PDB file of C-alpha atoms in Angstrom:
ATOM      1  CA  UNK A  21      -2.791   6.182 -51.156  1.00 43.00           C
ATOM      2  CA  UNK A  22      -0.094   3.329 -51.586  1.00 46.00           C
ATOM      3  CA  UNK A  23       1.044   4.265 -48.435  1.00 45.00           C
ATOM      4  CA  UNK A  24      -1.527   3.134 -46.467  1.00 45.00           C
ATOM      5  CA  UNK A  25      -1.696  -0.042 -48.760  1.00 47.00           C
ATOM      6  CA  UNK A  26       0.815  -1.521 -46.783  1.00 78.00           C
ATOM      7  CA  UNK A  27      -1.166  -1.497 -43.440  1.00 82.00           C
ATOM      8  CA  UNK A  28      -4.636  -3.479 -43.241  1.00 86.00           C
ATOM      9  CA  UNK A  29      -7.662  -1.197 -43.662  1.00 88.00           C
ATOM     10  CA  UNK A  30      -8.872  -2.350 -39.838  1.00 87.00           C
ATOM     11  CA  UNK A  31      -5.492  -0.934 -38.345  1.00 86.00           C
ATOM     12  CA  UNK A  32      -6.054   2.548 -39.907  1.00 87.00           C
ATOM     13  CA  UNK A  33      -9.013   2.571 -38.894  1.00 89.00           C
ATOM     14  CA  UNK A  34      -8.743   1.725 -35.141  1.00 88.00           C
ATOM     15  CA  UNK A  35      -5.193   4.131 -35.050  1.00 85.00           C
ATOM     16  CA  UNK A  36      -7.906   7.212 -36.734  1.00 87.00           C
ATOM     17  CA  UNK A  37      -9.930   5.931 -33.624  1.00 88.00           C
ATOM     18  CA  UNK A  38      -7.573   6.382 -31.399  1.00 84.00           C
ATOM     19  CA  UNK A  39      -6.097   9.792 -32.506  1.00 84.00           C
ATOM     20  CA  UNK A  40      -3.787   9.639 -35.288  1.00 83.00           C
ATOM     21  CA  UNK A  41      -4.121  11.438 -38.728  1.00 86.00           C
ATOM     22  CA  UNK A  42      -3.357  10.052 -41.533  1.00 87.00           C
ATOM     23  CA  UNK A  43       0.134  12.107 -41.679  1.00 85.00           C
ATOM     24  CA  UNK A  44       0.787  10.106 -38.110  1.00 83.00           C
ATOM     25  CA  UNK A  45       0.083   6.927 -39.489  1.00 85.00           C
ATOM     26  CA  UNK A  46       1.696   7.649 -43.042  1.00 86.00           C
ATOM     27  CA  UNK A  47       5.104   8.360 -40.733  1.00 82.00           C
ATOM     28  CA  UNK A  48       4.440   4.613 -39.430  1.00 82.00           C
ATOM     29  CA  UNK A  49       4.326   3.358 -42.478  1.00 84.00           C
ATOM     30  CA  UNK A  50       7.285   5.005 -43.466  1.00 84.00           C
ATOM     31  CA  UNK A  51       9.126   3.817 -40.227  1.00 80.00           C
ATOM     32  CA  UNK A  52       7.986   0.147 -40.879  1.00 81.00           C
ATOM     33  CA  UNK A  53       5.035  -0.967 -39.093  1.00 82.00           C
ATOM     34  CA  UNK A  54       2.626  -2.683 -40.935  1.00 83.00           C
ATOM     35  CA  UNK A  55       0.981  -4.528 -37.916  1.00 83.00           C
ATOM     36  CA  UNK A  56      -0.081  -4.621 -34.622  1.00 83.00           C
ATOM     37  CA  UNK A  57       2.794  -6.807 -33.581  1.00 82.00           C
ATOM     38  CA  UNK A  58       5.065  -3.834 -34.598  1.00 81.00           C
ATOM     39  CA  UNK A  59       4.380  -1.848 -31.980  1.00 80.00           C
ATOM     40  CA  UNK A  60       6.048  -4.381 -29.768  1.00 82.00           C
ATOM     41  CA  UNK A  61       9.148  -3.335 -31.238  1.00 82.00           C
ATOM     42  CA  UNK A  62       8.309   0.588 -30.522  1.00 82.00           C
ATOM     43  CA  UNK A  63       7.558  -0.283 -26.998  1.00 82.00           C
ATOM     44  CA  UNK A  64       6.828   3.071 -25.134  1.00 84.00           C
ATOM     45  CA  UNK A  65       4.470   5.584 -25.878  1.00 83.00           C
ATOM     46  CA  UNK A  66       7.340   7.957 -26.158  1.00 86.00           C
ATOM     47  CA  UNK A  67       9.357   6.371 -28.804  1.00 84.00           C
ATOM     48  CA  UNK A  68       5.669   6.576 -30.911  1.00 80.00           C
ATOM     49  CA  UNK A  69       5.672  10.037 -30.248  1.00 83.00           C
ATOM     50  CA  UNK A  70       9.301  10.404 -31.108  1.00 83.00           C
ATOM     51  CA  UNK A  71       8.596   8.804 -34.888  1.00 78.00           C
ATOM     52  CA  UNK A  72       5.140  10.004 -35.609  1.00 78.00           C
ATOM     53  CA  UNK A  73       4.194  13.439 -34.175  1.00 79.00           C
ATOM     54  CA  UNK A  74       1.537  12.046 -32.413  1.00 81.00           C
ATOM     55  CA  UNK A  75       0.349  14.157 -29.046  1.00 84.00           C
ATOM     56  CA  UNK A  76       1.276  12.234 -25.931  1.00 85.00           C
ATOM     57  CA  UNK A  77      -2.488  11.193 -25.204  1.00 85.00           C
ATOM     58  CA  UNK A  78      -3.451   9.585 -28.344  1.00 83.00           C
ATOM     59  CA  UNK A  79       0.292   7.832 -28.475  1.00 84.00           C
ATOM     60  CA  UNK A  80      -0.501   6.219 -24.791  1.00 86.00           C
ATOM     61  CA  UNK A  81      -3.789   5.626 -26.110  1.00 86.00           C
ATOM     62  CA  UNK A  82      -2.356   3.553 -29.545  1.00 84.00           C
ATOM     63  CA  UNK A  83       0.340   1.926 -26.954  1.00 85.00           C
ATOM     64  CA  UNK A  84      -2.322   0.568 -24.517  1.00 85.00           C
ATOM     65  CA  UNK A  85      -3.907  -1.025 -27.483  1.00 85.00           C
ATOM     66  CA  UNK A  86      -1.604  -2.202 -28.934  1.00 83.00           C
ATOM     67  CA  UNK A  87       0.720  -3.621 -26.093  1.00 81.00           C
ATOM     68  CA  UNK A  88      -2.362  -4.280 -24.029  1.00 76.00           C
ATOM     69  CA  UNK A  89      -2.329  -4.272 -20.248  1.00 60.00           C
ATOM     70  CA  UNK A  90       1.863  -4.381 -20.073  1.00 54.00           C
ATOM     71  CA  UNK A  91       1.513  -0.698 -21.851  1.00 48.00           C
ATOM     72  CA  UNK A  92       3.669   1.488 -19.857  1.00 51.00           C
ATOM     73  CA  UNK A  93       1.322   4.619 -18.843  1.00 51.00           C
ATOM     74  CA  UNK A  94       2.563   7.706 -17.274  1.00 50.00           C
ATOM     75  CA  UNK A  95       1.375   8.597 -13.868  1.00 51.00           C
ATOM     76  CA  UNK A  96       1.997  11.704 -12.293  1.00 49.00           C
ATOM     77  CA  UNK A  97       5.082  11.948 -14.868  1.00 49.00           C
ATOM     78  CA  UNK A  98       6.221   8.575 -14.024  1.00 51.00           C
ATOM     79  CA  UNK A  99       5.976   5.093 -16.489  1.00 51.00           C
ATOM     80  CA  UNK A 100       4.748   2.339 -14.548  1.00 50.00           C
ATOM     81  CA  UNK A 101       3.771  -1.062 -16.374  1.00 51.00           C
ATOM     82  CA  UNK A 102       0.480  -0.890 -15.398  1.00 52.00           C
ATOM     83  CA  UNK A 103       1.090  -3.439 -13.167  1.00 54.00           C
ATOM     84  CA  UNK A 104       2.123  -3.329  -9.342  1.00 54.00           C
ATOM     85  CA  UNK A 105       5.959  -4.363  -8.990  1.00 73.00           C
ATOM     86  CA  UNK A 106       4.831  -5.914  -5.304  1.00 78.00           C
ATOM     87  CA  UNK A 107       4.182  -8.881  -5.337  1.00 79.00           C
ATOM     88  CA  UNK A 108       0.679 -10.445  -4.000  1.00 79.00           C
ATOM     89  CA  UNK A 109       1.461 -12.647  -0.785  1.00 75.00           C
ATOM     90  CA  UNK A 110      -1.554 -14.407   0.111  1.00 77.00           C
ATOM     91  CA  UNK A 111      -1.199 -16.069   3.894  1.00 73.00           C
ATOM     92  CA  UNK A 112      -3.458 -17.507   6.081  1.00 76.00           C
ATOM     93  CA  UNK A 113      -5.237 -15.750   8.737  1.00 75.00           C
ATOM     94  CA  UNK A 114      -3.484 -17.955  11.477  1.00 76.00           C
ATOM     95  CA  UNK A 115       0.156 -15.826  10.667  1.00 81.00           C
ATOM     96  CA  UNK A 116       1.596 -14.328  13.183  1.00 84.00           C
ATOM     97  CA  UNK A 117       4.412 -11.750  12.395  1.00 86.00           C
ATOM     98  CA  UNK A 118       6.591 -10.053  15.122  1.00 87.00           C
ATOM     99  CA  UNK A 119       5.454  -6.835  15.945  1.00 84.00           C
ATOM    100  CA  UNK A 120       9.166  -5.681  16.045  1.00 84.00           C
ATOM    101  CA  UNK A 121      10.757  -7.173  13.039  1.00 90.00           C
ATOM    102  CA  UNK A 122       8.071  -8.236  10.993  1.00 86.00           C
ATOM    103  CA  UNK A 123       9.644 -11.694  10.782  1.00 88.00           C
ATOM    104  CA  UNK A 124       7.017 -14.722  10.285  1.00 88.00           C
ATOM    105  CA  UNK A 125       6.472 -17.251  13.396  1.00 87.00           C
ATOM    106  CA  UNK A 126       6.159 -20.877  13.178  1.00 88.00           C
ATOM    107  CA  UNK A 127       3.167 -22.839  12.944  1.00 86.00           C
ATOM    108  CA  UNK A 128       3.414 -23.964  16.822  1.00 87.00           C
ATOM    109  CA  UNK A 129       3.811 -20.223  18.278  1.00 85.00           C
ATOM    110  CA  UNK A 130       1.486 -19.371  21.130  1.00 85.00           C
ATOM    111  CA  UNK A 131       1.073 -16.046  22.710  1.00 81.00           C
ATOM    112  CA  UNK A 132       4.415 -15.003  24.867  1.00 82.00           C
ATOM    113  CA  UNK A 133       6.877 -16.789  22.695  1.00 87.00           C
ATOM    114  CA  UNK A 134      10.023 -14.874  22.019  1.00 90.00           C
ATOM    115  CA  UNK A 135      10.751 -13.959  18.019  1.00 89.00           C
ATOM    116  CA  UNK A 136      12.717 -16.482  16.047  1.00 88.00           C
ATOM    117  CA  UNK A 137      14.462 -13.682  14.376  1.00 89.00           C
ATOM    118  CA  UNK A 138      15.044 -11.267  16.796  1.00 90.00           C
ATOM    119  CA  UNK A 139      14.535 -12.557  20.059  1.00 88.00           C
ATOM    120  CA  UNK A 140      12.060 -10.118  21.638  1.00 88.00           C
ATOM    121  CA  UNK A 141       8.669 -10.670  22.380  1.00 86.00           C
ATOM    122  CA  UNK A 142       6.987 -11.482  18.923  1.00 84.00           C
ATOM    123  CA  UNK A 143       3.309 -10.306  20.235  1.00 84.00           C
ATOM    124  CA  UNK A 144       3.771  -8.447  23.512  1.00 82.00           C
ATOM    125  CA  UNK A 145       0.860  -9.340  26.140  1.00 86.00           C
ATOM    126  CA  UNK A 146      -0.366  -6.469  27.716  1.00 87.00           C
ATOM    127  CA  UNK A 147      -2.900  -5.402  30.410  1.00 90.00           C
ATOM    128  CA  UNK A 148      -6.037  -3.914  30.000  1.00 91.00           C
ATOM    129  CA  UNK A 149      -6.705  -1.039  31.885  1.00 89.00           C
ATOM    130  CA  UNK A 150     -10.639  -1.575  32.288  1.00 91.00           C
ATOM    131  CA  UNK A 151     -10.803  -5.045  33.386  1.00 92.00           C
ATOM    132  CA  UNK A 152      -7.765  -6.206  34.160  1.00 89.00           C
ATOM    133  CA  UNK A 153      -7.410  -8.897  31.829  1.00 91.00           C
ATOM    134  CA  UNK A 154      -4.512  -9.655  29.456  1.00 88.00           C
ATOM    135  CA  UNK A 155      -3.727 -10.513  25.768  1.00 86.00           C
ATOM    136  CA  UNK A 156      -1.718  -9.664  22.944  1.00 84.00           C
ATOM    137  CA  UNK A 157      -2.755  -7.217  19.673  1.00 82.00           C
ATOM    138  CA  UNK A 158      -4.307  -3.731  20.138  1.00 86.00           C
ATOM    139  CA  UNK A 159      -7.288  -4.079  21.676  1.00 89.00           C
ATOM    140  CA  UNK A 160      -8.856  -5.892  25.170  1.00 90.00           C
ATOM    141  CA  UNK A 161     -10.613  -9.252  23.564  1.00 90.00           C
ATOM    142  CA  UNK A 162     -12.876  -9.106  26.820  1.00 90.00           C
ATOM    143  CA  UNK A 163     -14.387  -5.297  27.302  1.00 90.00           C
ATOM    144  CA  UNK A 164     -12.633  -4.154  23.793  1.00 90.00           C
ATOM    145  CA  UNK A 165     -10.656  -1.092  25.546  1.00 90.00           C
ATOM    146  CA  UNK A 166      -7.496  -0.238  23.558  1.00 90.00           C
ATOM    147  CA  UNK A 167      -4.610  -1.275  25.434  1.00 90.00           C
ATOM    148  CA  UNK A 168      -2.120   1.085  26.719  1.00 89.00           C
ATOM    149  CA  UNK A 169       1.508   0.477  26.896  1.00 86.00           C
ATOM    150  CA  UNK A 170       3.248  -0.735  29.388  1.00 84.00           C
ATOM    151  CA  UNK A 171       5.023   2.404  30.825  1.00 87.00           C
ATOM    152  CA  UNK A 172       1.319   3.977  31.192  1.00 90.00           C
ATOM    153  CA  UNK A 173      -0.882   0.921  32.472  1.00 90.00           C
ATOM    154  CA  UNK A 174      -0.494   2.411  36.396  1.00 91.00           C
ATOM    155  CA  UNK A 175      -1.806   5.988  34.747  1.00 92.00           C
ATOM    156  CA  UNK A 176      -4.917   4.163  32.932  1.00 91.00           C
ATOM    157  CA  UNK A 177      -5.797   2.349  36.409  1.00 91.00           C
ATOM    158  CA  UNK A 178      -5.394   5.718  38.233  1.00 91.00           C
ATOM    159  CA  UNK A 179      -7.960   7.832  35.324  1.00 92.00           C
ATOM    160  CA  UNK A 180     -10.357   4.956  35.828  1.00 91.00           C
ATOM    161  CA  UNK A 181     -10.530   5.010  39.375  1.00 91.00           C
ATOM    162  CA  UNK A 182     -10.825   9.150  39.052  1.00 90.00           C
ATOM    163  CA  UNK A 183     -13.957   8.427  36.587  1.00 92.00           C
ATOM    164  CA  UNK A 184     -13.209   8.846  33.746  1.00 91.00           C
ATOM    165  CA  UNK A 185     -14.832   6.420  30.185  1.00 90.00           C
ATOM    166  CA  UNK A 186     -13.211   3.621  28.865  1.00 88.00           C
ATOM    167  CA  UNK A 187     -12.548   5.400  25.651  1.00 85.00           C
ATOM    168  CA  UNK A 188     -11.538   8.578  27.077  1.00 91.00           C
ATOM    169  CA  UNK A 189      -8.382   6.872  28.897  1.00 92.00           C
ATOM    170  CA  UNK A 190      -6.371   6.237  25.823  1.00 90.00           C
ATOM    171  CA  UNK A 191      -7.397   9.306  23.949  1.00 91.00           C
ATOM    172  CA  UNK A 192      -6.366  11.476  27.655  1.00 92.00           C
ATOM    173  CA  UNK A 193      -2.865   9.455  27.805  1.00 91.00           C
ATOM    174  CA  UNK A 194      -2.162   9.765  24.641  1.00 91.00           C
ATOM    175  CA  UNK A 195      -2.770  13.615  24.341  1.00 92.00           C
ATOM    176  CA  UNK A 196      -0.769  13.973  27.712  1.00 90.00           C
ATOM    177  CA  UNK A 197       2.793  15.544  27.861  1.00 91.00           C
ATOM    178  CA  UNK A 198       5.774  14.047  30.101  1.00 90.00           C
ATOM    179  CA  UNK A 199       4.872  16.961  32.641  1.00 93.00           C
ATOM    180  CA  UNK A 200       1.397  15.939  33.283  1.00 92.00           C
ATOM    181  CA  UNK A 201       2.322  12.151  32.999  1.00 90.00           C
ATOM    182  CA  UNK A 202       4.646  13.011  35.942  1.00 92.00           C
ATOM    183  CA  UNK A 203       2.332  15.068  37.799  1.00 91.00           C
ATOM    184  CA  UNK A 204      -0.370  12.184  37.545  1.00 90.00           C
ATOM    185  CA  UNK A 205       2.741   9.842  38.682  1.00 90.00           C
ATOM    186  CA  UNK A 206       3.208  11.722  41.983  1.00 90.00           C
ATOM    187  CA  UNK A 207      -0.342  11.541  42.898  1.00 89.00           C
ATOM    188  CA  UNK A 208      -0.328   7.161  42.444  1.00 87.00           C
ATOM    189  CA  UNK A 209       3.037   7.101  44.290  1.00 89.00           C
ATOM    190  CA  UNK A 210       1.054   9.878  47.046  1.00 88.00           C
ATOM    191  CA  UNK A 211      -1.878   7.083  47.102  1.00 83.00           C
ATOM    192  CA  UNK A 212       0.182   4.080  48.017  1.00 77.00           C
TER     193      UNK A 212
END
């Protein structure tokens, strides 16, 4: 009983809580903690189960406690600090970045400009398909069609004038092999 003397009544009784006996916390008390700020100097959950016994749930469970959030918890038999090592970048929703490089453009960019970094085309322009208009991104800002790329605008034009949906263009040229690309080639170049 003179054991347990040297820790505070409220610590046994939240380590009991969360899963140690009183052989587990006796072992503590032999190793020299007497506090909550003691377990700072244990650190892991491991190194707890190392000195006391404990089972590995109940020792993550006394480590969150005690550490608080910067516990390290395992996860999918990994430690992480419970905390994401990325960073949070918080940017305004006029940023551009270039598509090919991922490199940040300057306040005065406009549409077209070339990449500071790399020197392509920061946010290629394209053509819609369905209405013929242009601008940069994914998708048509005027009829909302996904844009296709360059290299397959002529085969977009040529579905659409065939009959085929808006929607269904992409999806078709997307699906379709070099073979069929071709084939749909020789019939625009038979057209002109």
């Amino acid at each position: 009983m003179e054991a347990e003397n040297s820790m505070s009544k409220l610590l046994v009784n939240i380590l009991k809580s969360k899963g140690l006996t009183d052989e587990h916390i006796t072992a503590l008390e032999l190793s020299g903690v007497c506090s909550k700020d003691d377990f700072t100097m244990i650190g892991d959950y491991q190194t707890l189960m190392d000195v006391t016994g404990v089972d590995e749930e109940a020792s993550q469970k006394v480590m969150s406690w005690a550490l608080g959030a910067s516990a390290p918890v395992a996860t999918n038999g990994k430690e992480s600090d419970g905390s994401s090592n990325t960073p949070i970048i918080v940017e305004s929703s006029d940023v551009v970045k270039c598509v090919h490089c991922g490199a940040k453009q300057p306040k005065d960019y406009e549409t077209g400009d070339l990449c500071i970094s790399c020197g392509l085309q920061a946010e290629p322009v394209l053509s819609c398909h369905w209405c013929y208009s242009s601008g940069p991104g994914k998708f048509c800002r005027e009829c909302g069609s996904e844009f296709l790329g360059a290299s397959d605008y002529e085969i977009g034009l040529f579905l659409k004038k065939e009959g085929e949906s808006k929607n269904s263009i992409v999806k078709l040229v997307k699906e379709m092999t070099a073979q069929e690309k071709e084939a749909i080639w020789a019939k625009i170049r038979k057209s002109r």
